CSV table of C-alpha atoms in Angstrom, one decimal:
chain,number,residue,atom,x,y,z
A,1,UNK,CA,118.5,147.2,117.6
A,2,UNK,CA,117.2,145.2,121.0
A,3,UNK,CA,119.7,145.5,124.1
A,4,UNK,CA,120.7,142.7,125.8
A,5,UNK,CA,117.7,143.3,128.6
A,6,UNK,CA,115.3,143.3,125.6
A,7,UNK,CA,116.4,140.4,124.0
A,8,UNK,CA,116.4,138.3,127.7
A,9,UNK,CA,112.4,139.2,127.7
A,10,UNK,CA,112.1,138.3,124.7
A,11,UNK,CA,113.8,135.0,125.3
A,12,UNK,CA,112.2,134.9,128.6
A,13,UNK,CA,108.4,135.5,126.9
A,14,UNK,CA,109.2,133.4,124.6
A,15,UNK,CA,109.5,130.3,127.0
A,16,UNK,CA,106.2,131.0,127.9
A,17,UNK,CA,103.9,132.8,126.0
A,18,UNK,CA,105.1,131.3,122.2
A,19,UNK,CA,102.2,132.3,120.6
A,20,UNK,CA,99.3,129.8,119.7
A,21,UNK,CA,101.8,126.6,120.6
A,22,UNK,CA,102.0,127.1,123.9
A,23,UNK,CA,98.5,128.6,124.6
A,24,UNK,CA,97.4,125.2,126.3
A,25,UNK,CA,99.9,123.1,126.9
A,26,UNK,CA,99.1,119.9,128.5
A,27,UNK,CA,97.8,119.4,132.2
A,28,UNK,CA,98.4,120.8,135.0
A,29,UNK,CA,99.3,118.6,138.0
A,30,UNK,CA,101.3,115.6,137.9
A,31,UNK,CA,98.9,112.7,138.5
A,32,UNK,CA,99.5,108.9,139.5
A,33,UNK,CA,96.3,106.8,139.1
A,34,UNK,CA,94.1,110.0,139.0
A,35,UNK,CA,95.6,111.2,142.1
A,36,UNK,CA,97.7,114.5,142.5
A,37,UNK,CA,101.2,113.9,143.8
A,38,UNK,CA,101.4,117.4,145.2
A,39,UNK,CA,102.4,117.3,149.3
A,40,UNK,CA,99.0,117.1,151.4
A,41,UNK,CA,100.0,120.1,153.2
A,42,UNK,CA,100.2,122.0,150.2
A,43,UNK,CA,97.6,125.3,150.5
A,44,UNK,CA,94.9,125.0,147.8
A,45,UNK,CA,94.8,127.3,144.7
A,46,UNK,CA,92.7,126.1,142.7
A,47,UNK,CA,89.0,124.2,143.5
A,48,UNK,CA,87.3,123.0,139.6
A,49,UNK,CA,85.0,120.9,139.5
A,50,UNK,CA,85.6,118.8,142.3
A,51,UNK,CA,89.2,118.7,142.0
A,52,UNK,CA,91.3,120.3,144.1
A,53,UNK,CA,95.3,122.1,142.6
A,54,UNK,CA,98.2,123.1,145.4
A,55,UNK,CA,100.6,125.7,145.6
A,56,UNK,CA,102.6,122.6,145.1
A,57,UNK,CA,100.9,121.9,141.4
A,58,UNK,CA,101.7,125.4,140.0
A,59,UNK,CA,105.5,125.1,141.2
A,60,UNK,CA,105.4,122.3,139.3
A,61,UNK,CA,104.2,123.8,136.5
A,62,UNK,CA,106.6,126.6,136.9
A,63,UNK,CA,109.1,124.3,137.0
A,64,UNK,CA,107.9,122.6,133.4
A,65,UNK,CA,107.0,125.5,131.2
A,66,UNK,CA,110.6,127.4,131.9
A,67,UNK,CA,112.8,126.1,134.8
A,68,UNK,CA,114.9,125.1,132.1
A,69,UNK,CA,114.3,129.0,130.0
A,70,UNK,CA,115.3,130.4,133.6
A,71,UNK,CA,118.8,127.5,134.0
A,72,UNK,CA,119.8,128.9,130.5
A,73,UNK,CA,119.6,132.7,131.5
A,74,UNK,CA,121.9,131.9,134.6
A,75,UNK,CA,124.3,130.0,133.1
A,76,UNK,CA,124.2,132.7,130.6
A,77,UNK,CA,124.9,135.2,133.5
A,78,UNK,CA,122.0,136.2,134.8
A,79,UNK,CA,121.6,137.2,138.1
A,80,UNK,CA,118.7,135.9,140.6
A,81,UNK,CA,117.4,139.8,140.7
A,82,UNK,CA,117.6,140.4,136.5
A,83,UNK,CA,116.1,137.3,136.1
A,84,UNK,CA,113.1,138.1,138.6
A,85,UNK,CA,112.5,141.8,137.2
A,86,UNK,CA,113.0,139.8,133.0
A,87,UNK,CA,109.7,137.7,134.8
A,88,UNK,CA,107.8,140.5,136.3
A,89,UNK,CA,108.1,142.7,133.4
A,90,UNK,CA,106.7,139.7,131.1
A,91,UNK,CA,104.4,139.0,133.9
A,92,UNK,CA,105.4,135.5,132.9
A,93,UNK,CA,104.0,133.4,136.5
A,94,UNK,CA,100.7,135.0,135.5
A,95,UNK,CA,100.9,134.0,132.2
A,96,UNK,CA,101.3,130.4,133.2
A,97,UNK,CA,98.4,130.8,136.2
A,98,UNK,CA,95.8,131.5,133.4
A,99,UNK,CA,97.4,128.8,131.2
A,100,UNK,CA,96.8,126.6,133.7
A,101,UNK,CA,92.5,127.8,134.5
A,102,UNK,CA,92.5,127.8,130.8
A,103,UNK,CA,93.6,124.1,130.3
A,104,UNK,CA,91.1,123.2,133.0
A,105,UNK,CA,88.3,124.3,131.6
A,106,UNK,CA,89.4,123.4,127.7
A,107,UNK,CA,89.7,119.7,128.8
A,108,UNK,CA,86.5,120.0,131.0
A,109,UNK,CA,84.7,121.6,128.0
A,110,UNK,CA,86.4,118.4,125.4
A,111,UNK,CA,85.1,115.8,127.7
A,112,UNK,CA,81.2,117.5,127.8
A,113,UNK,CA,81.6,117.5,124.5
A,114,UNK,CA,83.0,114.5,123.4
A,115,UNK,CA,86.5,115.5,122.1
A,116,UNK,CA,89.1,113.1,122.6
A,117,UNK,CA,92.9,113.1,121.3
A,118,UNK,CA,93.5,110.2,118.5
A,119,UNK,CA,95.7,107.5,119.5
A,120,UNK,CA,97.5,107.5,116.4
A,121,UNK,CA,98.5,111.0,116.0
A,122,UNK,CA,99.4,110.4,119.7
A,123,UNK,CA,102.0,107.8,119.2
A,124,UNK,CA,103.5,109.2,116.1
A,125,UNK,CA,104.1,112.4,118.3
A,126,UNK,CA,105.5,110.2,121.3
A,127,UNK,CA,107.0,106.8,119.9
A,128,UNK,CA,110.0,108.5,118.1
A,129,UNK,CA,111.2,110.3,121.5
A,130,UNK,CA,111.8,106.8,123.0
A,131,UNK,CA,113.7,103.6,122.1
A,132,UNK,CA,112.8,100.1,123.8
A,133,UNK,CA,114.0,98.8,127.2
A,134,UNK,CA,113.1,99.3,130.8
A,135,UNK,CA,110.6,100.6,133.3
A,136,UNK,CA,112.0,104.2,133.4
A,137,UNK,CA,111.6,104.4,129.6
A,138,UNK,CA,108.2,102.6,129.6
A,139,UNK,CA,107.0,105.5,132.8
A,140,UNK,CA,108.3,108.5,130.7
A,141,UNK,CA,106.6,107.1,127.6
A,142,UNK,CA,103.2,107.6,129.7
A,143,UNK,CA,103.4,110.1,131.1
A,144,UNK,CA,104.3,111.8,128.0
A,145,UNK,CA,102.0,110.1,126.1
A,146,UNK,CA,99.4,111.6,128.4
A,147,UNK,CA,100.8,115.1,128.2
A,148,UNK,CA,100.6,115.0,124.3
A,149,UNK,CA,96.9,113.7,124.5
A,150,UNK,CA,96.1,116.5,126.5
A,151,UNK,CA,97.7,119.0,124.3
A,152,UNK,CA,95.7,117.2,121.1
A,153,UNK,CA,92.6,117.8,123.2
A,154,UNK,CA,93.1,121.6,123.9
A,155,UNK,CA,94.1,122.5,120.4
A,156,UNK,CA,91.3,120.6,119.3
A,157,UNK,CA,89.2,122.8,121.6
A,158,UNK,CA,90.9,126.0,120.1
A,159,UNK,CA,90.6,125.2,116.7
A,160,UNK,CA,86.4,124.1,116.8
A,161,UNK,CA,86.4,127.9,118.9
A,162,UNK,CA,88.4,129.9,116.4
A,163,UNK,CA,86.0,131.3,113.9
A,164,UNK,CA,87.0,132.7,110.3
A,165,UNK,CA,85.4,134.0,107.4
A,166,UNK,CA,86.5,131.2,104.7
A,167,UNK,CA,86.4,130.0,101.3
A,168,UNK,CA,86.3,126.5,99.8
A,169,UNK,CA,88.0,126.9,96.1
A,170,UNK,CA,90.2,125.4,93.5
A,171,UNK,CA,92.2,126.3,90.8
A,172,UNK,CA,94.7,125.8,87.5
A,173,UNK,CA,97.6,128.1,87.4
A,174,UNK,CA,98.9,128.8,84.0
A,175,UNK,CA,101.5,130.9,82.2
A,176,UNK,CA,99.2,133.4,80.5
A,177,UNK,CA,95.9,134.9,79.9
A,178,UNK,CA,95.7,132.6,76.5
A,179,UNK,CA,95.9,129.3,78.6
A,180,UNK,CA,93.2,130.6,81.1
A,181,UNK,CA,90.8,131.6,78.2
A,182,UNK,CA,91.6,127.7,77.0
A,183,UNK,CA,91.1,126.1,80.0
A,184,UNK,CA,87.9,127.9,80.6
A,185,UNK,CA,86.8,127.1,77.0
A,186,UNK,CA,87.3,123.4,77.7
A,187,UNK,CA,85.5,123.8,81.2
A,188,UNK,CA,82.6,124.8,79.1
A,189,UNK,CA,82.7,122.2,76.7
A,190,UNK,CA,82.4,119.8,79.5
A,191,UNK,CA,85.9,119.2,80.4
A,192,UNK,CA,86.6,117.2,83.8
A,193,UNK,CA,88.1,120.7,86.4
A,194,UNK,CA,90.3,118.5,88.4
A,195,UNK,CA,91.2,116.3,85.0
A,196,UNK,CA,92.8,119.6,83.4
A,197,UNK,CA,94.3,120.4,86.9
A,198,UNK,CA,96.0,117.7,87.1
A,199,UNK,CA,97.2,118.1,83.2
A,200,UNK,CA,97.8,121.5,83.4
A,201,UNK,CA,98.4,123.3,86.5
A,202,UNK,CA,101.5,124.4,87.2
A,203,UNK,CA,100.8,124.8,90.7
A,204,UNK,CA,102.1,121.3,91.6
A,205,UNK,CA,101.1,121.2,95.1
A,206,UNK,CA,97.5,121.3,94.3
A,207,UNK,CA,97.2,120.0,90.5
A,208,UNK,CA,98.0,116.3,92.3
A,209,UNK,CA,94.7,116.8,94.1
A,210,UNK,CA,92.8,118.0,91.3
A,211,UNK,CA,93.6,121.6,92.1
A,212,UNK,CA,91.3,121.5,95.6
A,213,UNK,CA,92.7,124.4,97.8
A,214,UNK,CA,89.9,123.4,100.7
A,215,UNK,CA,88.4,125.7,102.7
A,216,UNK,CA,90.8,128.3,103.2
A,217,UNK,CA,90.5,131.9,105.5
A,218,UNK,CA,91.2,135.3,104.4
A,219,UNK,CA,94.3,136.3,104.6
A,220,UNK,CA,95.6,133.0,102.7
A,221,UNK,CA,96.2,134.0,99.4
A,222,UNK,CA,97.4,137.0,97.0
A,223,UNK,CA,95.0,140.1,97.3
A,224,UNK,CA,93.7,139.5,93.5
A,225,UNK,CA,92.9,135.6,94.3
A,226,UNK,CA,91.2,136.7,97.4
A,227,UNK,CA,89.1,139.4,96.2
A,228,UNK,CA,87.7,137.3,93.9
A,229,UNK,CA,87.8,134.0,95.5
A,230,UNK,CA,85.7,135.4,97.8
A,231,UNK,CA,82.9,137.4,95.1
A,232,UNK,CA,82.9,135.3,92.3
A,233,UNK,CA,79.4,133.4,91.6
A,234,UNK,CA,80.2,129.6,93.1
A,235,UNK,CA,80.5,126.5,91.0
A,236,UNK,CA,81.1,129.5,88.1
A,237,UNK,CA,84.9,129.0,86.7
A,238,UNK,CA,86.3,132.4,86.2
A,239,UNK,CA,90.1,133.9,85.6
A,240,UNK,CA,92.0,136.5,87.7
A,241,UNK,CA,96.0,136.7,87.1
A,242,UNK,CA,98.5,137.4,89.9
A,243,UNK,CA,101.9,137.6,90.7
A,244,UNK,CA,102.1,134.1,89.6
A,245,UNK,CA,100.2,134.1,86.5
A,246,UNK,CA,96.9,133.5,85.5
A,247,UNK,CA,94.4,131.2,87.7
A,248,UNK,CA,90.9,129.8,86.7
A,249,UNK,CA,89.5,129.3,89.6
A,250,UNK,CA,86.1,127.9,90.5
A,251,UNK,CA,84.3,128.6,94.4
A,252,UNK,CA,82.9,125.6,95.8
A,253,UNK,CA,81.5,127.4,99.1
A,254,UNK,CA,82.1,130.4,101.0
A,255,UNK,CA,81.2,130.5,104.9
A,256,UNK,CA,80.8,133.7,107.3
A,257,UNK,CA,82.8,132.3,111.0
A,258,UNK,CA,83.1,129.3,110.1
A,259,UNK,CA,85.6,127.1,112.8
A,260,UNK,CA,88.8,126.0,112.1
A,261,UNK,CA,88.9,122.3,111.3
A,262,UNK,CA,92.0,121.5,113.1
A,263,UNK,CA,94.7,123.4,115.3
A,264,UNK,CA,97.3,123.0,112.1
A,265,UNK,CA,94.9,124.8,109.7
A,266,UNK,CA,94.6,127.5,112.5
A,267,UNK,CA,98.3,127.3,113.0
A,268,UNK,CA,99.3,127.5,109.6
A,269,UNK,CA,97.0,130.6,108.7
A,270,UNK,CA,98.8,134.1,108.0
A,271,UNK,CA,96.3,135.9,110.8
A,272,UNK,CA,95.9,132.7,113.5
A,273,UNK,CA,96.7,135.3,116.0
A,274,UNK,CA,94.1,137.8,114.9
A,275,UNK,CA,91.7,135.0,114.5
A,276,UNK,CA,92.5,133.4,118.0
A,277,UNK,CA,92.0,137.1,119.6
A,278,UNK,CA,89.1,138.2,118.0
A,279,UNK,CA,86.9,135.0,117.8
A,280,UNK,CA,88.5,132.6,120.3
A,281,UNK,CA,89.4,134.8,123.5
A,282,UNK,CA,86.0,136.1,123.8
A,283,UNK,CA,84.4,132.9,123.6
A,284,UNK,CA,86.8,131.5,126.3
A,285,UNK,CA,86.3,134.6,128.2
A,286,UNK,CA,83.1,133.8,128.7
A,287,UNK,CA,83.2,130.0,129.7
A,288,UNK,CA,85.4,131.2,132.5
A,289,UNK,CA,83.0,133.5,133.3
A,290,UNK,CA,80.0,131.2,133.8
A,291,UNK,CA,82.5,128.5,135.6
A,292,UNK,CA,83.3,130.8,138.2
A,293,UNK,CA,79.8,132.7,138.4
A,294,UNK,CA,78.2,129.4,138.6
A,295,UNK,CA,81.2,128.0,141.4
A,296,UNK,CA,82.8,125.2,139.5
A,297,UNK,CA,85.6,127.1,139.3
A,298,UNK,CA,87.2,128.8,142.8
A,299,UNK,CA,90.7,130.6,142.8
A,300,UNK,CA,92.1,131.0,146.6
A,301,UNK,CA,91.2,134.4,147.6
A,302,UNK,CA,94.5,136.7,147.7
A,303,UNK,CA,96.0,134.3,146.3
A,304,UNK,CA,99.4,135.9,143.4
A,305,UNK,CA,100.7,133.9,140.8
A,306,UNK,CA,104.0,136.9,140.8
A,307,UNK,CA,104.2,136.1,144.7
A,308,UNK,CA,105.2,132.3,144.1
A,309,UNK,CA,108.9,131.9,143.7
A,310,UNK,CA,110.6,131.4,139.6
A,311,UNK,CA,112.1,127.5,139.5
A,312,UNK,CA,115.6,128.4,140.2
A,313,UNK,CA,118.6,125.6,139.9
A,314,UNK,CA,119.1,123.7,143.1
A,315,UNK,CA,122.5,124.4,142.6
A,316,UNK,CA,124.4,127.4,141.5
A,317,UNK,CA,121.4,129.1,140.0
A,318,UNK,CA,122.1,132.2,141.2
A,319,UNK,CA,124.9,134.5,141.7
């Protein structure tokens, strides 16, 4: 069973390192009119591209990502020093340093590119959060609206950067070996595959669109659909039963590292993080590499992301 220190780290990492959502979260300084806000004494960081981020920008973003994680541990009873060793130990200001390089050179990599966040999905994310009336409204809305279509654009990035080996297949799910051998018999008469799908699957979810699973990555599906989802011949309907019953299933392509279409299909898959890790990290790994090789990217010499100070209440946040 986790003590309570284990289950404040947990709740601490979790504020910041939440697996793929929070990977690249949205910008990194606050901004007005393309121009940082940070105080112009603030000591410099970060130099990318021609853009300059301040001690200043990161307390900000410490203050974002979990001031509020860190007001809920002391008005749970933390103390200032638990709290402060909870961080070290999750080497959580670290964390949100290379979150920070790493939305950088996402966003610089989308707008090279020509990746852009859809105004569409952007207001259906933002409009609910807000209700009519007023300047302060009408600010927030931007500036959230901005955050959001930064976030679009890094998961965008991720997702066209995280590699799988995948297969595009459908299927019709029936009770028993008799209706497979049936279906498979009509399929070779000539019968329409997503006609009968939609007549006879019993896996609803798909039989509405004709039985198309899409392009799907290992890991997705039962080991006996899988094994031969990804062997059988393509455009060749064959039969393999599972826990759920029988399935003819025809392969309509099979790809070796093929990219993620979206961040959701990454997100949703049973082995995103394994995916993200293996294909992802070392891609990114190198793009940092050749930004700061090549001097577009600069990080203050000496400078310690654990040496800047966690976002503490103003008032009453420690004991």
């Amino acid at each position: 069973m986790m003590n309570a220190s284990g289950r404040s780290i947990a709740t601490l990492r979790r504020l910041c390192v939440a697996l793929l959502l929070a990977l690249a979260l949205a910008g990194c300084a606050s901004t007005q009119n393309g121009q940082q806000l940070a105080p112009p004494d603030s000591p410099v960081i970060v130099r990318f591209g021609g853009q300059t981020y301040t001690l200043a920008d990161f307390e900000q973003r410490l203050q974002r990502d979990i001031g509020p994680g860190v007001a809920d541990l002391v008005a749970q009873g933390q103390t200032r020093e638990q709290i402060e060793q909870l961080a070290n130990e999750a080497n959580v200001r670290a964390t949100i340093f290379d979150r920070l390089i790493q939305d950088l050179l996402l966003l610089d990599y989308a707008r090279r590119n020509g990746i852009g966040a859809d105004p569409s999905a952007v207001d259906a994310a933002v409009l609910p959060m807000f209700s009519p009336g007023g300047d302060g409204p009408l600010l927030a809305m931007t500036v959230r609206r901005e955050q959001v279509a930064r976030e679009q654009v890094v998961f965008e990035v991720i997702a066209r950067n995280t590699r799988a080996d995948m297969v595009n297949v459908r299927h019709i799910l029936v009770a028993d070996e008799s209706a497979a051998n049936q279906v498979l018999a009509d399929l070779a008469a000539g019968a329409d595959f997503a006609a009968l799908a939609r007549e006879r699957s019993q896996d609803t979810g798909s039989a509405a669109k004709g039985g198309e699973l899409g392009w799907s990555p290992r890991g997705q599906f039962v080991p006996e659909f899988e094994e031969t989802a990804f062997s059988a011949p393509l455009n060749t309907p064959t039969s393999v039963q599972s826990q759920f019953g029988w399935h003819v299933l025809e392969v309509l392509g099979r790809e070796a590292n093929r990219p993620f279409d979206s961040f959701e299909q990454l997100r949703s898959s049973s082995n995103a993080q394994a995916f993200y890790e293996q294909t992802f990290m070392p891609w990114y790994e190198e793009l940092r590499r050749q930004a700061e090789n090549s001097g577009m990217l600069e990080i203050a010499p000496g400078f310690d992301p654990n040496s800047v100070p966690l976002p503490f209440p103003a008032e009453g946040g420690a004991r």
